């Protein structure tokens, strides 16, 4: 995720259909309380700790309830710190859903992590993302 975000962040994209140029953000993850950031943090953490799929825990070992966070939590924070370098200028502003939805919908964001409603909305007629958005599952 971060490697791709780094490669595209700040590049300009020329859209032939609208004859416009857009400066790209590599990643759109809101970082305000009450928005989607907490899901993204847990998503990254679970890819590190949930090594046996959904049968194993992501925060606690299901056999003895020992926390799985220690080193994994530090790695997750390192990943998020790196990811923030490729985010939108307004990702810390108090606008719920704007960072993911607004920037994805206007075509200025390359990637985000979100549940299926973003993909469903992109399929609607009139969306700038119509037939341009792909989905990939995350491990864990």
CSV table of N, CA and C in Angstrom, one decimal:
chain,number,residue,atom,x,y,z
A,1,UNK,N,0.8,-1.2,0.0
A,1,UNK,CA,0.0,0.0,0.0
A,1,UNK,C,0.9,1.3,0.0
A,2,UNK,N,1.8,1.3,1.0
A,2,UNK,CA,2.6,2.5,1.0
A,2,UNK,C,3.5,2.7,-0.2
A,3,UNK,N,4.0,1.6,-0.7
A,3,UNK,CA,4.9,1.6,-1.9
A,3,UNK,C,4.2,2.2,-3.1
A,4,UNK,N,3.0,1.8,-3.3
A,4,UNK,CA,2.2,2.4,-4.4
A,4,UNK,C,1.8,3.8,-4.1
A,5,UNK,N,1.4,4.1,-2.9
A,5,UNK,CA,1.0,5.5,-2.5
A,5,UNK,C,2.2,6.4,-2.8
A,6,UNK,N,3.4,6.0,-2.4
A,6,UNK,CA,4.6,6.8,-2.6
A,6,UNK,C,4.9,7.1,-4.0
A,7,UNK,N,4.7,6.1,-4.9
A,7,UNK,CA,5.0,6.2,-6.3
A,7,UNK,C,4.1,7.2,-7.0
A,8,UNK,N,2.9,7.3,-6.6
A,8,UNK,CA,1.9,8.1,-7.3
A,8,UNK,C,1.6,9.5,-6.7
A,9,UNK,N,2.0,9.6,-5.4
A,9,UNK,CA,1.6,10.8,-4.6
A,9,UNK,C,2.3,12.1,-5.3
A,10,UNK,N,1.5,13.1,-5.5
A,10,UNK,CA,2.0,14.3,-6.0
A,10,UNK,C,2.1,14.4,-7.5
A,11,UNK,N,1.9,13.2,-8.2
A,11,UNK,CA,1.9,13.2,-9.7
A,11,UNK,C,0.6,13.9,-10.2
A,12,UNK,N,0.7,14.3,-11.4
A,12,UNK,CA,-0.5,14.9,-12.0
A,12,UNK,C,-1.1,13.9,-13.0
A,13,UNK,N,-2.4,13.8,-13.0
A,13,UNK,CA,-3.1,12.9,-13.8
A,13,UNK,C,-4.0,13.7,-14.8
A,14,UNK,N,-3.8,13.5,-16.1
A,14,UNK,CA,-4.6,14.2,-17.1
A,14,UNK,C,-5.7,13.2,-17.5
A,15,UNK,N,-6.9,13.7,-17.4
A,15,UNK,CA,-8.1,13.0,-17.7
A,15,UNK,C,-8.6,13.4,-19.1
A,16,UNK,N,-8.4,12.6,-20.1
A,16,UNK,CA,-8.8,12.9,-21.5
A,16,UNK,C,-10.3,13.2,-21.6
A,17,UNK,N,-11.1,12.5,-20.8
A,17,UNK,CA,-12.5,12.6,-21.0
A,17,UNK,C,-13.0,14.0,-20.5
A,18,UNK,N,-12.4,14.6,-19.5
A,18,UNK,CA,-12.8,15.9,-19.0
A,18,UNK,C,-11.9,17.0,-19.4
A,19,UNK,N,-10.7,16.6,-20.0
A,19,UNK,CA,-9.7,17.6,-20.3
A,19,UNK,C,-9.2,18.4,-19.1
A,20,UNK,N,-9.1,17.7,-18.0
A,20,UNK,CA,-8.6,18.3,-16.7
A,20,UNK,C,-7.4,17.6,-16.2
A,21,UNK,N,-6.6,18.3,-15.4
A,21,UNK,CA,-5.4,17.7,-14.8
A,21,UNK,C,-5.7,17.8,-13.2
A,22,UNK,N,-5.4,16.7,-12.6
A,22,UNK,CA,-5.6,16.6,-11.1
A,22,UNK,C,-4.3,16.2,-10.5
A,23,UNK,N,-3.9,16.8,-9.4
A,23,UNK,CA,-2.8,16.4,-8.6
A,23,UNK,C,-3.2,15.3,-7.7
A,24,UNK,N,-2.5,14.2,-7.7
A,24,UNK,CA,-3.0,13.0,-7.0
A,24,UNK,C,-2.4,12.9,-5.6
A,25,UNK,N,-3.3,12.4,-4.7
A,25,UNK,CA,-2.8,12.0,-3.4
A,25,UNK,C,-2.7,10.4,-3.4
A,26,UNK,N,-1.7,9.9,-2.9
A,26,UNK,CA,-1.5,8.5,-2.9
A,26,UNK,C,-2.4,7.7,-2.1
A,27,UNK,N,-2.9,8.3,-1.0
A,27,UNK,CA,-3.7,7.6,0.0
A,27,UNK,C,-4.7,8.5,0.6
A,28,UNK,N,-5.9,8.0,0.8
A,28,UNK,CA,-6.9,8.8,1.5
A,28,UNK,C,-7.5,8.1,2.7
A,29,UNK,N,-6.9,8.4,3.8
A,29,UNK,CA,-7.4,7.8,5.1
A,29,UNK,C,-7.6,9.0,6.1
A,30,UNK,N,-8.9,9.2,6.5
A,30,UNK,CA,-9.2,10.2,7.4
A,30,UNK,C,-8.5,9.9,8.7
A,31,UNK,N,-8.1,10.9,9.4
A,31,UNK,CA,-7.4,10.7,10.7
A,31,UNK,C,-8.1,11.5,11.8
A,32,UNK,N,-9.4,11.7,11.7
A,32,UNK,CA,-10.1,12.5,12.7
A,32,UNK,C,-11.0,11.5,13.5
A,33,UNK,N,-11.2,11.8,14.8
A,33,UNK,CA,-12.0,11.0,15.7
A,33,UNK,C,-13.4,10.8,15.1
A,34,UNK,N,-13.9,9.6,15.1
A,34,UNK,CA,-15.3,9.3,14.6
A,34,UNK,C,-15.3,9.0,13.1
A,35,UNK,N,-14.2,9.1,12.4
A,35,UNK,CA,-14.3,8.7,11.0
A,35,UNK,C,-13.6,7.3,10.8
A,36,UNK,N,-13.2,7.0,9.6
A,36,UNK,CA,-12.8,5.6,9.3
A,36,UNK,C,-11.4,5.2,9.7
A,37,UNK,N,-10.6,6.1,10.2
A,37,UNK,CA,-9.2,5.8,10.5
A,37,UNK,C,-9.1,4.6,11.5
A,38,UNK,N,-10.0,4.5,12.5
A,38,UNK,CA,-9.8,3.4,13.4
A,38,UNK,C,-9.9,2.1,12.7
A,39,UNK,N,-10.8,2.0,11.7
A,39,UNK,CA,-10.9,0.7,10.9
A,39,UNK,C,-9.6,0.4,10.2
A,40,UNK,N,-9.0,1.5,9.6
A,40,UNK,CA,-7.8,1.3,8.9
A,40,UNK,C,-6.6,0.8,9.8
A,41,UNK,N,-6.6,1.4,11.0
A,41,UNK,CA,-5.5,1.0,11.9
A,41,UNK,C,-5.7,-0.4,12.3
A,42,UNK,N,-6.9,-0.8,12.6
A,42,UNK,CA,-7.2,-2.2,13.0
A,42,UNK,C,-6.9,-3.2,11.8
A,43,UNK,N,-7.3,-2.7,10.6
A,43,UNK,CA,-7.0,-3.5,9.4
A,43,UNK,C,-5.6,-3.8,9.2
A,44,UNK,N,-4.7,-2.8,9.4
A,44,UNK,CA,-3.3,-3.0,9.2
A,44,UNK,C,-2.8,-3.9,10.4
A,45,UNK,N,-3.2,-3.6,11.6
A,45,UNK,CA,-2.8,-4.4,12.7
A,45,UNK,C,-3.1,-5.9,12.6
A,46,UNK,N,-4.4,-6.2,12.1
A,46,UNK,CA,-4.8,-7.5,12.0
A,46,UNK,C,-4.1,-8.3,10.9
A,47,UNK,N,-3.5,-7.6,9.9
A,47,UNK,CA,-2.7,-8.3,8.9
A,47,UNK,C,-1.4,-8.8,9.4
A,48,UNK,N,-1.0,-8.2,10.6
A,48,UNK,CA,0.2,-8.6,11.2
A,48,UNK,C,0.0,-9.7,12.3
A,49,UNK,N,-1.1,-9.5,13.0
A,49,UNK,CA,-1.4,-10.4,14.2
A,49,UNK,C,-2.3,-11.6,13.9
A,50,UNK,N,-3.2,-11.5,13.0
A,50,UNK,CA,-4.2,-12.5,12.7
A,50,UNK,C,-3.6,-13.5,11.7
A,51,UNK,N,-2.7,-14.3,12.2
A,51,UNK,CA,-1.9,-15.2,11.3
A,51,UNK,C,-2.6,-16.4,10.8
A,52,UNK,N,-3.7,-16.8,11.5
A,52,UNK,CA,-4.4,-18.0,11.2
A,52,UNK,C,-5.8,-17.7,10.6
A,53,UNK,N,-5.9,-16.5,10.0
A,53,UNK,CA,-7.2,-16.2,9.4
A,53,UNK,C,-8.2,-15.8,10.5
A,54,UNK,N,-9.4,-15.8,10.1
A,54,UNK,CA,-10.5,-15.3,11.0
A,54,UNK,C,-10.7,-16.2,12.2
A,55,UNK,N,-10.1,-17.4,12.2
A,55,UNK,CA,-10.2,-18.3,13.4
A,55,UNK,C,-9.3,-17.9,14.5
A,56,UNK,N,-8.4,-17.0,14.2
A,56,UNK,CA,-7.5,-16.5,15.3
A,56,UNK,C,-7.8,-15.1,15.6
A,57,UNK,N,-7.3,-14.7,16.8
A,57,UNK,CA,-7.6,-13.3,17.2
A,57,UNK,C,-6.7,-12.3,16.5
A,58,UNK,N,-7.2,-11.0,16.5
A,58,UNK,CA,-6.3,-10.0,16.0
A,58,UNK,C,-5.7,-9.1,17.1
A,59,UNK,N,-6.4,-9.0,18.2
A,59,UNK,CA,-5.9,-8.2,19.3
A,59,UNK,C,-5.4,-9.1,20.5
A,60,UNK,N,-6.1,-10.3,20.6
A,60,UNK,CA,-5.8,-11.2,21.7
A,60,UNK,C,-5.6,-12.6,21.2
A,61,UNK,N,-4.7,-13.4,21.8
A,61,UNK,CA,-4.6,-14.8,21.5
A,61,UNK,C,-5.9,-15.5,22.0
A,62,UNK,N,-6.6,-16.2,21.1
A,62,UNK,CA,-7.9,-16.7,21.5
A,62,UNK,C,-7.8,-17.9,22.5
A,63,UNK,N,-6.6,-18.5,22.7
A,63,UNK,CA,-6.4,-19.6,23.6
A,63,UNK,C,-6.2,-19.1,25.0
A,64,UNK,N,-5.5,-18.0,25.2
A,64,UNK,CA,-5.2,-17.5,26.6
A,64,UNK,C,-5.4,-16.0,26.8
A,65,UNK,N,-6.0,-15.3,25.8
A,65,UNK,CA,-6.3,-13.9,25.9
A,65,UNK,C,-5.1,-13.0,26.1
A,66,UNK,N,-3.9,-13.5,25.8
A,66,UNK,CA,-2.7,-12.7,25.9
A,66,UNK,C,-2.8,-11.6,24.8
A,67,UNK,N,-2.4,-10.4,25.0
A,67,UNK,CA,-2.5,-9.4,24.0
A,67,UNK,C,-1.5,-9.7,22.9
A,68,UNK,N,-1.8,-9.4,21.6
A,68,UNK,CA,-1.0,-9.7,20.5
A,68,UNK,C,-0.4,-8.4,20.0
A,69,UNK,N,-0.4,-7.4,20.7
A,69,UNK,CA,-0.1,-6.0,20.2
A,69,UNK,C,1.3,-5.6,20.2
A,70,UNK,N,2.1,-5.8,21.3
A,70,UNK,CA,3.4,-5.4,21.4
A,70,UNK,C,4.2,-4.9,20.2
A,71,UNK,N,5.0,-5.8,19.6
A,71,UNK,CA,5.8,-5.4,18.4
A,71,UNK,C,4.9,-5.1,17.2
A,72,UNK,N,3.8,-5.9,17.1
A,72,UNK,CA,2.9,-5.6,16.0
A,72,UNK,C,2.3,-4.2,16.1
A,73,UNK,N,2.0,-3.8,17.3
A,73,UNK,CA,1.4,-2.4,17.4
A,73,UNK,C,2.5,-1.4,17.0
A,74,UNK,N,3.7,-1.6,17.3
A,74,UNK,CA,4.8,-0.6,16.9
A,74,UNK,C,4.9,-0.6,15.4
A,75,UNK,N,4.9,-1.8,14.8
A,75,UNK,CA,5.0,-1.9,13.3
A,75,UNK,C,3.8,-1.2,12.7
A,76,UNK,N,2.6,-1.4,13.2
A,76,UNK,CA,1.4,-0.8,12.7
A,76,UNK,C,1.5,0.8,12.7
A,77,UNK,N,2.0,1.3,13.8
A,77,UNK,CA,2.2,2.7,14.0
A,77,UNK,C,3.3,3.2,13.0
A,78,UNK,N,4.3,2.5,12.8
A,78,UNK,CA,5.3,2.8,11.8
A,78,UNK,C,4.7,2.9,10.4
A,79,UNK,N,3.9,1.9,10.0
A,79,UNK,CA,3.2,1.9,8.7
A,79,UNK,C,2.3,3.1,8.6
A,80,UNK,N,1.6,3.4,9.6
A,80,UNK,CA,0.7,4.6,9.5
A,80,UNK,C,1.4,5.9,9.5
A,81,UNK,N,2.5,6.0,10.2
A,81,UNK,CA,3.3,7.2,10.1
A,81,UNK,C,3.8,7.4,8.7
A,82,UNK,N,4.3,6.3,8.0
A,82,UNK,CA,4.8,6.4,6.7
A,82,UNK,C,3.6,6.7,5.7
A,83,UNK,N,2.4,6.1,5.9
A,83,UNK,CA,1.3,6.3,5.1
A,83,UNK,C,0.8,7.8,5.1
A,84,UNK,N,1.0,8.5,6.2
A,84,UNK,CA,0.5,9.8,6.4
A,84,UNK,C,1.3,10.8,5.4
A,85,UNK,N,2.5,10.4,5.0
A,85,UNK,CA,3.3,11.2,4.1
A,85,UNK,C,2.6,11.3,2.7
A,86,UNK,N,1.7,10.4,2.4
A,86,UNK,CA,1.1,10.3,1.1
A,86,UNK,C,-0.4,10.6,1.1
A,87,UNK,N,-0.8,11.2,2.2
A,87,UNK,CA,-2.2,11.5,2.3
A,87,UNK,C,-2.6,12.9,1.8
A,88,UNK,N,-3.8,13.2,1.9
A,88,UNK,CA,-4.4,14.5,1.5
A,88,UNK,C,-4.1,15.6,2.5
A,89,UNK,N,-4.0,16.8,2.0
A,89,UNK,CA,-3.7,17.9,2.9
A,89,UNK,C,-4.7,18.1,4.0
A,90,UNK,N,-6.0,17.7,3.8
A,90,UNK,CA,-7.0,17.9,4.8
A,90,UNK,C,-7.4,16.7,5.6
A,91,UNK,N,-6.5,15.6,5.6
A,91,UNK,CA,-6.9,14.4,6.3
A,91,UNK,C,-7.0,14.6,7.8
A,92,UNK,N,-6.5,15.7,8.4
A,92,UNK,CA,-6.7,15.9,9.8
A,92,UNK,C,-7.8,16.9,10.1
A,93,UNK,N,-8.5,17.4,9.1
A,93,UNK,CA,-9.6,18.3,9.3
A,93,UNK,C,-10.8,17.6,9.7
A,94,UNK,N,-11.7,18.4,10.4
A,94,UNK,CA,-12.9,17.8,11.0
A,94,UNK,C,-14.1,17.7,10.0
A,95,UNK,N,-13.9,16.9,8.9
A,95,UNK,CA,-15.0,16.8,8.0
A,95,UNK,C,-15.2,15.3,7.8
A,96,UNK,N,-16.2,14.7,8.5
A,96,UNK,CA,-16.4,13.3,8.4
A,96,UNK,C,-16.7,12.8,7.0
A,97,UNK,N,-16.1,11.7,6.6
A,97,UNK,CA,-16.2,11.0,5.3
A,97,UNK,C,-15.7,11.8,4.2
A,98,UNK,N,-15.2,13.0,4.3
A,98,UNK,CA,-14.8,13.8,3.2
A,98,UNK,C,-13.5,13.3,2.6
A,99,UNK,N,-12.6,12.9,3.4
A,99,UNK,CA,-11.2,12.5,2.9
A,99,UNK,C,-11.4,11.3,2.0
A,100,UNK,N,-12.0,10.2,2.5
A,100,UNK,CA,-12.2,9.1,1.6
A,100,UNK,C,-13.2,9.3,0.5
A,101,UNK,N,-14.4,9.7,0.8
A,101,UNK,CA,-15.5,9.8,-0.2
A,101,UNK,C,-15.2,11.0,-1.2
A,102,UNK,N,-14.9,12.2,-0.6
A,102,UNK,CA,-14.8,13.3,-1.5
A,102,UNK,C,-13.6,13.2,-2.5
A,103,UNK,N,-12.5,12.8,-2.0
A,103,UNK,CA,-11.3,12.7,-2.8
A,103,UNK,C,-11.3,11.5,-3.8
A,104,UNK,N,-11.9,10.4,-3.3
A,104,UNK,CA,-12.1,9.3,-4.2
A,104,UNK,C,-13.1,9.7,-5.3
A,105,UNK,N,-14.2,10.3,-5.0
A,105,UNK,CA,-15.2,10.6,-5.9
A,105,UNK,C,-14.7,11.7,-6.9
A,106,UNK,N,-13.9,12.6,-6.5
A,106,UNK,CA,-13.4,13.6,-7.5
A,106,UNK,C,-12.2,13.2,-8.3
A,107,UNK,N,-11.7,12.0,-8.0
A,107,UNK,CA,-10.6,11.4,-8.8
A,107,UNK,C,-9.2,11.8,-8.4
A,108,UNK,N,-9.1,12.5,-7.3
A,108,UNK,CA,-7.8,13.0,-6.8
A,108,UNK,C,-7.0,12.0,-5.9
A,109,UNK,N,-7.7,11.0,-5.5
A,109,UNK,CA,-7.1,10.0,-4.6
A,109,UNK,C,-6.9,8.7,-5.3
A,110,UNK,N,-5.8,8.0,-5.1
A,110,UNK,CA,-5.5,6.8,-5.8
A,110,UNK,C,-5.9,5.6,-4.9
A,111,UNK,N,-5.8,5.6,-3.6
A,111,UNK,CA,-6.2,4.4,-2.8
A,111,UNK,C,-6.8,4.9,-1.5
A,112,UNK,N,-7.6,4.0,-1.0
A,112,UNK,CA,-8.2,4.1,0.4
A,112,UNK,C,-8.5,2.7,0.8
A,113,UNK,N,-8.8,2.6,2.1
A,113,UNK,CA,-9.3,1.3,2.7
A,113,UNK,C,-10.7,1.6,3.2
A,114,UNK,N,-11.7,0.9,2.7
A,114,UNK,CA,-13.0,1.1,3.1
A,114,UNK,C,-13.9,-0.1,2.8
A,115,UNK,N,-15.0,-0.2,3.4
A,115,UNK,CA,-15.9,-1.3,3.1
A,115,UNK,C,-16.6,-1.0,1.8
A,116,UNK,N,-17.5,-1.9,1.4
A,116,UNK,CA,-18.0,-2.0,0.1
A,116,UNK,C,-18.9,-0.8,-0.4
A,117,UNK,N,-19.3,0.1,0.4
A,117,UNK,CA,-20.1,1.2,-0.1
A,117,UNK,C,-19.4,2.1,-1.1
A,118,UNK,N,-18.1,2.3,-0.9
A,118,UNK,CA,-17.4,3.1,-1.9
A,118,UNK,C,-17.4,2.4,-3.3
A,119,UNK,N,-17.2,1.1,-3.3
A,119,UNK,CA,-17.2,0.4,-4.6
A,119,UNK,C,-18.6,0.5,-5.2
A,120,UNK,N,-19.6,0.3,-4.4
A,120,UNK,CA,-21.0,0.3,-4.9
A,120,UNK,C,-21.3,1.7,-5.5
A,121,UNK,N,-21.0,2.8,-4.8
A,121,UNK,CA,-21.2,4.1,-5.3
A,121,UNK,C,-20.5,4.4,-6.6
A,122,UNK,N,-19.3,3.8,-6.7
A,122,UNK,CA,-18.5,4.1,-7.9
A,122,UNK,C,-19.1,3.5,-9.1
A,123,UNK,N,-19.9,2.5,-8.9
A,123,UNK,CA,-20.6,1.8,-10.1
A,123,UNK,C,-21.8,2.6,-10.6
A,124,UNK,N,-22.3,3.6,-9.8
A,124,UNK,CA,-23.4,4.3,-10.3
A,124,UNK,C,-23.1,5.3,-11.4
A,125,UNK,N,-24.1,5.4,-12.3
A,125,UNK,CA,-23.9,6.3,-13.4
A,125,UNK,C,-23.6,7.7,-13.0
A,126,UNK,N,-22.7,8.4,-13.6
A,126,UNK,CA,-22.3,9.8,-13.3
A,126,UNK,C,-21.1,9.8,-12.4
A,127,UNK,N,-20.7,8.7,-11.7
A,127,UNK,CA,-19.6,8.7,-10.9
A,127,UNK,C,-18.3,8.8,-11.7
A,128,UNK,N,-17.4,9.7,-11.3
A,128,UNK,CA,-16.1,9.8,-12.0
A,128,UNK,C,-15.3,8.5,-12.0
A,129,UNK,N,-15.6,7.7,-11.0
A,129,UNK,CA,-15.0,6.4,-10.8
A,129,UNK,C,-15.6,5.2,-11.5
A,130,UNK,N,-16.7,5.5,-12.2
A,130,UNK,CA,-17.4,4.4,-12.9
A,130,UNK,C,-16.4,3.6,-13.8
A,131,UNK,N,-16.4,2.3,-13.5
A,131,UNK,CA,-15.5,1.4,-14.3
A,131,UNK,C,-14.0,1.7,-14.1
A,132,UNK,N,-13.6,2.4,-13.0
A,132,UNK,CA,-12.2,2.7,-12.8
A,132,UNK,C,-11.7,2.3,-11.4
A,133,UNK,N,-12.6,1.8,-10.6
A,133,UNK,CA,-12.2,1.4,-9.2
A,133,UNK,C,-12.1,-0.1,-9.1
A,134,UNK,N,-11.0,-0.5,-8.5
A,134,UNK,CA,-10.9,-1.9,-8.2
A,134,UNK,C,-10.9,-2.2,-6.7
A,135,UNK,N,-11.1,-3.4,-6.3
A,135,UNK,CA,-11.1,-3.8,-4.9
A,135,UNK,C,-10.2,-5.0,-4.7
A,136,UNK,N,-9.5,-4.9,-3.6
A,136,UNK,CA,-8.6,-6.0,-3.2
A,136,UNK,C,-8.8,-6.4,-1.7
A,137,UNK,N,-9.0,-7.6,-1.4
A,137,UNK,CA,-9.1,-8.0,0.0
A,137,UNK,C,-7.8,-7.8,0.8
A,138,UNK,N,-7.9,-7.7,2.0
A,138,UNK,CA,-6.6,-7.6,2.9
A,138,UNK,C,-6.4,-8.9,3.6
A,139,UNK,N,-5.2,-9.3,3.8
A,139,UNK,CA,-4.9,-10.5,4.6
A,139,UNK,C,-5.3,-10.3,6.0
A,140,UNK,N,-5.5,-11.4,6.7
A,140,UNK,CA,-5.8,-11.4,8.1
A,140,UNK,C,-7.2,-11.8,8.4
